[in-house]
Coordinates of C-alpha atoms in Angstrom, one line a residue:
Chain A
X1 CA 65.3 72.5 130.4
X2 CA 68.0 72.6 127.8
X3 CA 70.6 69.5 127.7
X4 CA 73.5 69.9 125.1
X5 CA 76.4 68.1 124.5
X6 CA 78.7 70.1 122.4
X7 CA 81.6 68.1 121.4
X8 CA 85.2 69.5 119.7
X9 CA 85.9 66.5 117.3
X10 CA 83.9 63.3 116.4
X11 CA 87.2 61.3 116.0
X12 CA 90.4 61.7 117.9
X13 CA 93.8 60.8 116.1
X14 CA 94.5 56.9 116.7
X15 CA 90.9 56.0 117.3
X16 CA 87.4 55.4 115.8
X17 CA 84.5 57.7 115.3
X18 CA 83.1 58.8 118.4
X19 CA 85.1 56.2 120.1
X20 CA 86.6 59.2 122.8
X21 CA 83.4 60.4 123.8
X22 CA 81.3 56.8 123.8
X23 CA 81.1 56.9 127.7
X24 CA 79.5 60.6 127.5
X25 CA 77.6 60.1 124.6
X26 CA 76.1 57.2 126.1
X27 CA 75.3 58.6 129.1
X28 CA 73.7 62.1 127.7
X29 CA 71.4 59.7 125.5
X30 CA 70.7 56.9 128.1
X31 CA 66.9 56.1 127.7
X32 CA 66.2 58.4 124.8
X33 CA 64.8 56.3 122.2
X34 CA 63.7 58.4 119.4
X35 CA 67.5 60.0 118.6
X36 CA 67.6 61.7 115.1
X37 CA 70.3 61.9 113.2
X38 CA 71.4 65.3 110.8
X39 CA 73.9 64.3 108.3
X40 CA 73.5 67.3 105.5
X41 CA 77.2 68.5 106.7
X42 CA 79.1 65.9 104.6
X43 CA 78.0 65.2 100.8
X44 CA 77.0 61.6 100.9
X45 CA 74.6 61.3 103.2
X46 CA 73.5 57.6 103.1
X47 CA 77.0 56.6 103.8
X48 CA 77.5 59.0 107.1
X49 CA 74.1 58.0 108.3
X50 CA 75.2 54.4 107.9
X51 CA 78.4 55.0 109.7
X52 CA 76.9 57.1 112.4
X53 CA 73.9 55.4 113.0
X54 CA 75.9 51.9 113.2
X55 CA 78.6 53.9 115.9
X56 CA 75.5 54.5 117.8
X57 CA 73.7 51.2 117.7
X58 CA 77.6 49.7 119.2
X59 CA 77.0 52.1 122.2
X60 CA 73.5 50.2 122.6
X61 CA 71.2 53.4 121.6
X62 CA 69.2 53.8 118.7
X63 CA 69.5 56.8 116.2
X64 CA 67.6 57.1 112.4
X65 CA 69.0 59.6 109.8
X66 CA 66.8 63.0 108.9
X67 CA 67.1 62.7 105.4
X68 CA 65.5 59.9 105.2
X69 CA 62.4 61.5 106.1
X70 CA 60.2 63.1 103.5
X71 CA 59.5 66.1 106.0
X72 CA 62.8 66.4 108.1
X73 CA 61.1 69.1 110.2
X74 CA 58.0 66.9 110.9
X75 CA 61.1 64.3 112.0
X76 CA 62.4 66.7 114.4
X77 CA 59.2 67.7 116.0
X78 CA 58.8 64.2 116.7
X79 CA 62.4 63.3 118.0
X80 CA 63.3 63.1 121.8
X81 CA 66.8 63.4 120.7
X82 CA 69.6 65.0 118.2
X83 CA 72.8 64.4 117.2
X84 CA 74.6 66.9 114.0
X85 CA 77.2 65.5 112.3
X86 CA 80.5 67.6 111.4
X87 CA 81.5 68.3 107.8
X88 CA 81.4 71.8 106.5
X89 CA 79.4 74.1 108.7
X90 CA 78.6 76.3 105.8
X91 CA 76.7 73.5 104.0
X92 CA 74.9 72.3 106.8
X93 CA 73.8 75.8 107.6
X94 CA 72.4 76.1 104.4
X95 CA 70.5 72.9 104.4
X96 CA 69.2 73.6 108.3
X97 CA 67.7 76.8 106.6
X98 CA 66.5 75.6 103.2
X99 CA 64.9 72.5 105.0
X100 CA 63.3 74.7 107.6
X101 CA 64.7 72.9 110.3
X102 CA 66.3 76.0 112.5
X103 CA 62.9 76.7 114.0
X104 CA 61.9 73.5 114.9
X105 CA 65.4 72.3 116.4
X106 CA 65.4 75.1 118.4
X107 CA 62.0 75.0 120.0
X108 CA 62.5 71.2 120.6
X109 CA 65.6 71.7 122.4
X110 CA 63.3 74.0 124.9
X111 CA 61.3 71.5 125.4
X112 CA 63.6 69.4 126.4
X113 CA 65.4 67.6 123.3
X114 CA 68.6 66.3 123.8
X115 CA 70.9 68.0 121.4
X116 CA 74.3 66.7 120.8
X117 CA 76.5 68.2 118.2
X118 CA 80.8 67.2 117.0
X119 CA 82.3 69.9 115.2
X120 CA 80.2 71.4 112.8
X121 CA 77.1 70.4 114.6
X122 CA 78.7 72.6 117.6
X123 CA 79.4 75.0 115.3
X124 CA 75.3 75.0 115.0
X125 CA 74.5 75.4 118.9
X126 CA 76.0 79.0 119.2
X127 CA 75.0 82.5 118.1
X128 CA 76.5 82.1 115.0
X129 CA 79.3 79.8 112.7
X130 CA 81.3 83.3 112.9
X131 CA 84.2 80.9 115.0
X132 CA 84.0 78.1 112.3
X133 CA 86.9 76.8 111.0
X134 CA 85.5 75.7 107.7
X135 CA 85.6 76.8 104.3
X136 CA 83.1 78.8 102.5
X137 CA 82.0 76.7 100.3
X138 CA 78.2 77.7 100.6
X139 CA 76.8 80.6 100.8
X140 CA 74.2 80.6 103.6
X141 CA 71.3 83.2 104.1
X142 CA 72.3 84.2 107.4
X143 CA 75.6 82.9 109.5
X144 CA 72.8 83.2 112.2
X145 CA 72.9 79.9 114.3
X146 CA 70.6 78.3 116.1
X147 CA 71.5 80.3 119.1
X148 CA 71.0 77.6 121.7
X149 CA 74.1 78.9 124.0
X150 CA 74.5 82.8 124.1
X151 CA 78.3 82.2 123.0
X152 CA 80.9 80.8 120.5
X153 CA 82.5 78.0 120.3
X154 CA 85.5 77.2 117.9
X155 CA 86.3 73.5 118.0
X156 CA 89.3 71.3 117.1
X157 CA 91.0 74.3 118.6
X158 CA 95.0 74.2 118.9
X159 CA 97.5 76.5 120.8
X160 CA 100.2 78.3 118.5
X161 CA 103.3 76.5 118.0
X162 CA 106.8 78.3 118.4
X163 CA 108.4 76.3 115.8
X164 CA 105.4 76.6 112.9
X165 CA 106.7 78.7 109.9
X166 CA 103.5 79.0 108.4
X167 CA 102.5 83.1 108.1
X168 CA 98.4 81.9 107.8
X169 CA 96.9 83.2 110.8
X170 CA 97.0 81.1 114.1
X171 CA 93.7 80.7 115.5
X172 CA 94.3 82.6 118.6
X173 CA 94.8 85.7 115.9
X174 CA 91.5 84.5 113.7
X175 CA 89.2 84.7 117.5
X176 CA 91.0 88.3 118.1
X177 CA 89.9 89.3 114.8
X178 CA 86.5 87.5 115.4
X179 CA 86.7 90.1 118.5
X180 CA 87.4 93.3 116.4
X181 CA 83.6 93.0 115.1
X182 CA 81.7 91.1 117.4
X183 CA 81.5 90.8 121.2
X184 CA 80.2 87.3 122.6
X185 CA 82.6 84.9 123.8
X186 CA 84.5 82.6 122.5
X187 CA 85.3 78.9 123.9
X188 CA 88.3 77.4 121.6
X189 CA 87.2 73.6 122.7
X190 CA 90.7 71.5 121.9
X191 CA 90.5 68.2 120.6
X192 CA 89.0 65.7 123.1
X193 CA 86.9 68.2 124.8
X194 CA 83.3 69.0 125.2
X195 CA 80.4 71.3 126.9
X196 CA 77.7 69.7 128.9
X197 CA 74.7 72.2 129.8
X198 CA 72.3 70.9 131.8
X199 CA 70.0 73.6 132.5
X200 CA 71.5 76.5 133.9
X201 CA 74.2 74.2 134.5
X202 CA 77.7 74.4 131.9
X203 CA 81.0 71.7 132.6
X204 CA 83.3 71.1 130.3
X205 CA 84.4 67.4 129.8
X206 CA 86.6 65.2 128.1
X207 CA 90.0 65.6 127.9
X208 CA 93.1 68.5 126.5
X209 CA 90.5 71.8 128.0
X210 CA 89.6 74.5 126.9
X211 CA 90.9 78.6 126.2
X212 CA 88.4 81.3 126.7
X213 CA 88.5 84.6 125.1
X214 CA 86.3 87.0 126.1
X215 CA 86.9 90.8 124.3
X216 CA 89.3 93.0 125.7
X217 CA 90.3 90.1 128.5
X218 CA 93.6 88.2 128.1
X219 CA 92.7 84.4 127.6
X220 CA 91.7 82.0 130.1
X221 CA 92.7 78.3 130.5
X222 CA 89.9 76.5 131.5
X223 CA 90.8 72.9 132.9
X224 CA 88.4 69.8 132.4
X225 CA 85.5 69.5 135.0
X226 CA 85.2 73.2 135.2
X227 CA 82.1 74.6 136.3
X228 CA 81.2 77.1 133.3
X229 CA 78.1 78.1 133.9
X230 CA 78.3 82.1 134.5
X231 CA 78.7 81.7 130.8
X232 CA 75.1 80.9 130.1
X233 CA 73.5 84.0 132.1
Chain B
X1 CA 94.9 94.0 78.7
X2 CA 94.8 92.7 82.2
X3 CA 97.8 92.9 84.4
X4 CA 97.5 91.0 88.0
X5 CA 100.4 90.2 90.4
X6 CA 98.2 87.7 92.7
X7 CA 100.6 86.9 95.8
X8 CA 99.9 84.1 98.5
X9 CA 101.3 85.8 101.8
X10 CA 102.8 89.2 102.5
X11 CA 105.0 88.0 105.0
X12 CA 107.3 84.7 104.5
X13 CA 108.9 83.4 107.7
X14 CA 111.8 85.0 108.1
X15 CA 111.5 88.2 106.4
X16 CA 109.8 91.8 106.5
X17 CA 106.6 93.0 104.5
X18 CA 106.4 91.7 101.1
X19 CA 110.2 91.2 101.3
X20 CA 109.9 88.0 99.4
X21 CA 108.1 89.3 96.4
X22 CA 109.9 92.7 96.5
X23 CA 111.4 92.3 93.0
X24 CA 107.9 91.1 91.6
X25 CA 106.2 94.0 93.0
X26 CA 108.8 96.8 91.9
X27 CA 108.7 95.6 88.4
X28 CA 104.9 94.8 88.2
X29 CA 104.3 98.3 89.6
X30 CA 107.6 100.0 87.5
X31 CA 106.7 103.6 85.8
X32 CA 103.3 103.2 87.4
X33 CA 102.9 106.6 89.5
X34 CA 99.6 106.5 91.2
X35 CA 99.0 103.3 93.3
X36 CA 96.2 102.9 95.3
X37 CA 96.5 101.0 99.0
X38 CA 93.0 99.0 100.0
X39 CA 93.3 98.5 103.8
X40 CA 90.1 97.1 105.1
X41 CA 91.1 93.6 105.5
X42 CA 92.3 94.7 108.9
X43 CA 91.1 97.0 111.4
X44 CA 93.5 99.6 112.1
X45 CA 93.4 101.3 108.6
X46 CA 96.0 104.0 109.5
X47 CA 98.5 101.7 111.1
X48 CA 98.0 99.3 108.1
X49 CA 98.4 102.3 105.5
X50 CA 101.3 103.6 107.0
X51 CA 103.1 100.5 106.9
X52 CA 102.3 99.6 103.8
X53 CA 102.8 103.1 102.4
X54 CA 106.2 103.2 104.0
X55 CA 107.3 99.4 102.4
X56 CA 106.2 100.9 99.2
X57 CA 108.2 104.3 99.8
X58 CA 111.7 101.9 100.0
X59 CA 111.0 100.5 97.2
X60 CA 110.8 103.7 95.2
X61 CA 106.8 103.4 94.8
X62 CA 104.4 106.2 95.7
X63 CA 101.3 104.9 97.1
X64 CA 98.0 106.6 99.0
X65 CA 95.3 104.7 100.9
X66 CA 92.1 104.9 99.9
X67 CA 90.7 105.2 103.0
X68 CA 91.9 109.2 103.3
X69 CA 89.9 109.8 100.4
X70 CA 85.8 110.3 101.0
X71 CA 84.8 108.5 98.0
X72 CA 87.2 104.9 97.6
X73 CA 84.8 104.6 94.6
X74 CA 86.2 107.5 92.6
X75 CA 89.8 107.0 94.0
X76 CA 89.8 103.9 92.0
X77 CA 88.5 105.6 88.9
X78 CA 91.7 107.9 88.7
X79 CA 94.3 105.1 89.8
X80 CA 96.3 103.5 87.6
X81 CA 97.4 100.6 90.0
X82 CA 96.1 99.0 93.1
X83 CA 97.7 97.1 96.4
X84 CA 94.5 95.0 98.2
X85 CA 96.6 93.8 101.1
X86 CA 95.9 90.9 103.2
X87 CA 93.6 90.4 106.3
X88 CA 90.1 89.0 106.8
X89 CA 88.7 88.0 103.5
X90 CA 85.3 88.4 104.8
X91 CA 85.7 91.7 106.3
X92 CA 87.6 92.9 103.1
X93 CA 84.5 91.6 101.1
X94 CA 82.1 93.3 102.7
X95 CA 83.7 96.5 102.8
X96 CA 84.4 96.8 99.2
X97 CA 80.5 96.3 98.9
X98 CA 79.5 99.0 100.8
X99 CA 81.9 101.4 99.8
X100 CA 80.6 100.4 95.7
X101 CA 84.4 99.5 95.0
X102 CA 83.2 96.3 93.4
X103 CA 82.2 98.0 90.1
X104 CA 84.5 100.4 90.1
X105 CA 87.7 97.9 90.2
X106 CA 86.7 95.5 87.9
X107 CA 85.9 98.7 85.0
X108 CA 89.6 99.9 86.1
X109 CA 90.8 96.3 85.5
X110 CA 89.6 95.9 82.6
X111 CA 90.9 99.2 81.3
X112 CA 94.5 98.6 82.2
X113 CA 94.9 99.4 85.7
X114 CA 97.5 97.1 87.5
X115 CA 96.0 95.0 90.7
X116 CA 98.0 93.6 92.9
X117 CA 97.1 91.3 95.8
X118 CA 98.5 89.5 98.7
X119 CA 96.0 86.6 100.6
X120 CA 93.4 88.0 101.3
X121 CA 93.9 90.9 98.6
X122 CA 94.5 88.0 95.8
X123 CA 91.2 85.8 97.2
X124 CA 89.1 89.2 96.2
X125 CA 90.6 88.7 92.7
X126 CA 88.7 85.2 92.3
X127 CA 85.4 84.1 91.2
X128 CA 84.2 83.9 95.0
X129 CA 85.9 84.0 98.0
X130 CA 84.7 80.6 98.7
X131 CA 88.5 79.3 99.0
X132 CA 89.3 81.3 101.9
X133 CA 91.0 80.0 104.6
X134 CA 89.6 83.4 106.7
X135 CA 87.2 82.8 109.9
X136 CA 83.8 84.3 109.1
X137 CA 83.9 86.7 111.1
X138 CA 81.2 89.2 109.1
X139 CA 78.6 88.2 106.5
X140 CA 79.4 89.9 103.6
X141 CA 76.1 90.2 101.1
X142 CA 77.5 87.8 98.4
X143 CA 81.0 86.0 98.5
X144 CA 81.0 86.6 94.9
X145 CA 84.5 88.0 94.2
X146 CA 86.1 90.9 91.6
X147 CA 85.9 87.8 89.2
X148 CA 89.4 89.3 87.2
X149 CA 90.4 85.3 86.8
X150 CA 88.0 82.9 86.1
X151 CA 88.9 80.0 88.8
X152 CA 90.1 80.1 92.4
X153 CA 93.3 80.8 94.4
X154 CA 93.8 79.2 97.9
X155 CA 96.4 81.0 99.2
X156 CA 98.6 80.1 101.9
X157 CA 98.5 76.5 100.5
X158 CA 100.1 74.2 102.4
X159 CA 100.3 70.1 102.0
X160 CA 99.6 67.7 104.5
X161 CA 102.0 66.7 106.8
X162 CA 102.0 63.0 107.9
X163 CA 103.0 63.6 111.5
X164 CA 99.9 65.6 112.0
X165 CA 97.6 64.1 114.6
X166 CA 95.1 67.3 113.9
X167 CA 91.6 65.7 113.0
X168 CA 90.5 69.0 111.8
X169 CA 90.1 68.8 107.4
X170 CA 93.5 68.9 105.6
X171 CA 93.6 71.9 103.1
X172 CA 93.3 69.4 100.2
X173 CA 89.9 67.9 102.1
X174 CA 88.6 71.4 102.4
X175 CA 89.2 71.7 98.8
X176 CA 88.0 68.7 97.7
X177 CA 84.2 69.6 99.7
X178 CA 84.8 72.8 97.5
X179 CA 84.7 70.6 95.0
X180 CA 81.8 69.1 96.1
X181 CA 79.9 72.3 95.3
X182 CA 81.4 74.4 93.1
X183 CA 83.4 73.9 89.6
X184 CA 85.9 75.8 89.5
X185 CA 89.7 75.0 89.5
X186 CA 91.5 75.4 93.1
X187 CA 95.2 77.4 92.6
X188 CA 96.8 75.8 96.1
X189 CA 99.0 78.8 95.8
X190 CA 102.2 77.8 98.4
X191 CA 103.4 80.6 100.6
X192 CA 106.6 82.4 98.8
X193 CA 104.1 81.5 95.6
X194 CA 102.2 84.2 93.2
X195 CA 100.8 84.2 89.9
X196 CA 101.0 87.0 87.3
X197 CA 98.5 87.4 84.8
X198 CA 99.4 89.7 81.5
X199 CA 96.6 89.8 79.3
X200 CA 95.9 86.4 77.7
X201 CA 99.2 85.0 79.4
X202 CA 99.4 83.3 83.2
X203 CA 102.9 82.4 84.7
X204 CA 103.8 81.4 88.2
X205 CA 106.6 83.2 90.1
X206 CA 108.3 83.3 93.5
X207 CA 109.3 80.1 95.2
X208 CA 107.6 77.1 96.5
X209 CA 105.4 76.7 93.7
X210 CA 101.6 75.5 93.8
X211 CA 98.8 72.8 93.3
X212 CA 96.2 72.9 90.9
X213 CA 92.4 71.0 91.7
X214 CA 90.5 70.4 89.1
X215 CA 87.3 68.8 89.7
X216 CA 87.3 65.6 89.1
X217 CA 90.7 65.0 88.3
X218 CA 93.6 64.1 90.6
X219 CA 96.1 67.3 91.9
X220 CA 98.6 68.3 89.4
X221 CA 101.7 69.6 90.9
X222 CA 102.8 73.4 89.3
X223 CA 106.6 74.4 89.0
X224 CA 107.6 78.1 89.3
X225 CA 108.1 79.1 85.9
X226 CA 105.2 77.5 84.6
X227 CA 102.6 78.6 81.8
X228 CA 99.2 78.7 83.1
X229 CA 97.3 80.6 80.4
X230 CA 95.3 77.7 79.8
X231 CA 93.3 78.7 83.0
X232 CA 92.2 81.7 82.2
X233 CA 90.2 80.5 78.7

């Protein structure tokens, strides 16, 4: 039985890290002892383990960092819980791969490890980080995911603004062009937001929704508490 | 002898296709009678032709698509100039490699022939594409770029605004984790912005002017009008 918790953001503007999602977080990881942290998405890794690790020892829960682990995969195997930092998707992909950790995340989480993930770490749980929003900084053998949801997810999504003069692309245009060459869905997750699976079972949570695109359909809001399951199947 | 026009953004708010730059582009392409146009950083190559085509046309240039000729590869051999317009910088990537136009464009280059670029058309001309601002949306088999200039352009540059309550990475953050990994110096090229490269000499043009990253060293602001050939030694 899969359980995820796929969160947009791991701060929201005005308050600490992981402050906005404490109530869920806590509750998702309530009586998991053995949480794991991954921090290879930011460089310095002692300091966002430290960070992290003290965030989650505030909520009462105790988490130890990956890299800290002279086999990370070995740590993972043994781990009853996850939680992937954000930073830079492509860098983290690269180290999930080059540390052979892809595998063993992914057959945990079938067994039944919890998996949480903000930003970058969601990023990891689709099909692929083709709905990143992250710079390319690393080149990455495959922009294969770990596939754990059968769709995409772009988080700290944002709605266009009418009064923006910048010509870059607004992300509603970067997910239709993400829809010109591939076909699974796409859940823009705003800021505040986040998936739940439990099972066959999908909400989303948190607050400011969600926008799915699915190819060839016009968007879809999608309000908080949503039952989003039918996207699973 | 090297000749690049590298442009930030075809489009500046307010204005039609390469409207902005139209005085750059006429005189960088003047006497210059067979101009190739490289479409595939979109998807609709026809529509995308045509209306480049057609912008070239009023401005007195003659211009064909490479994508009505069966070999792109050999097109570029017999041009003497070439429009990579903007898009997908992923998508544009990829295609160029499969078609063998990688090769065959940076030979031409070196022999003379004039390259032009706008976004996504002006990230090809870098070392990598690795300053993109593009959504992966295809996994190209390197993001090794045409390499003509031996450091990086992020186009579209923009600066930070304090009002923003966004959490996701500032442009300068995402170009600071470039740093992070990679050496080269970061162009923050602002929209209305574009270098041009004649042989051994690099100025900036347009309007709005850039920021350059160097690794390690704080941001230096760059005024239109400024001499950047130290950055191509």
């Amino acid at each position: 039985m899969k359980n995820l918790l796929l969160i947009s953001n791991s701060t929201q503007f005005g308050s600490g890290y992981l402050e906005h999602c404490a109530e869920q977080v806590k509750s998702f990881f309530s009586g998991v002892e053995n949480v794991l942290f991954v921090p290879y998405a930011l460089q310095d890794l002692d300091r966002y383990a430290d960070k992290a690790c003290a965030t989650f020892a505030e909520m009462g829960l105790s988490m130890k960092s990956c890299h800290l682990h002279a086999d990370p995969g070995a740590a993972v195997r043994a781990a009853d819980g996850l939680f992937i930092g954000g930073g830079n998707s492509f860098r983290l992909l690269e180290k999930l791969y080059r540390l052979n950790m892809v595998d063993a995340i992914r057959k945990r989480v079938g067994e039944g490890m919890r998996y949480m993930g903000a930003s970058a770490g969601t990023n990891m749980a689709c099909v692929s980080i083709r709905t990143t929003n992250d710079m390319p900084i690393v080149y990455p053998p495959s922009f294969s995911g770990l596939n754990l949801v059968p769709f995409q997810i772009n988080p700290h999504f944002f709605d266009a603004s009418p009064e923006n003069q910048h010509m870059g692309e607004t992300r509603e245009t970067r997910i239709a062009e993400f829809h010109e060459e591939n076909a699974e869905p796409v859940i823009g997750l705003r800021e505040g937001a986040m998936l739940h699976v439990d099972g066959d079972r999908m909400t989303l949570l948190g607050k400011n929704g969600a926008k799915l695109f699915r190819r060839g359909d016009p968007p879809l809001e999608v309000k908080v508490g949503s039952d989003l399951s039918y996207l699973l199947g």
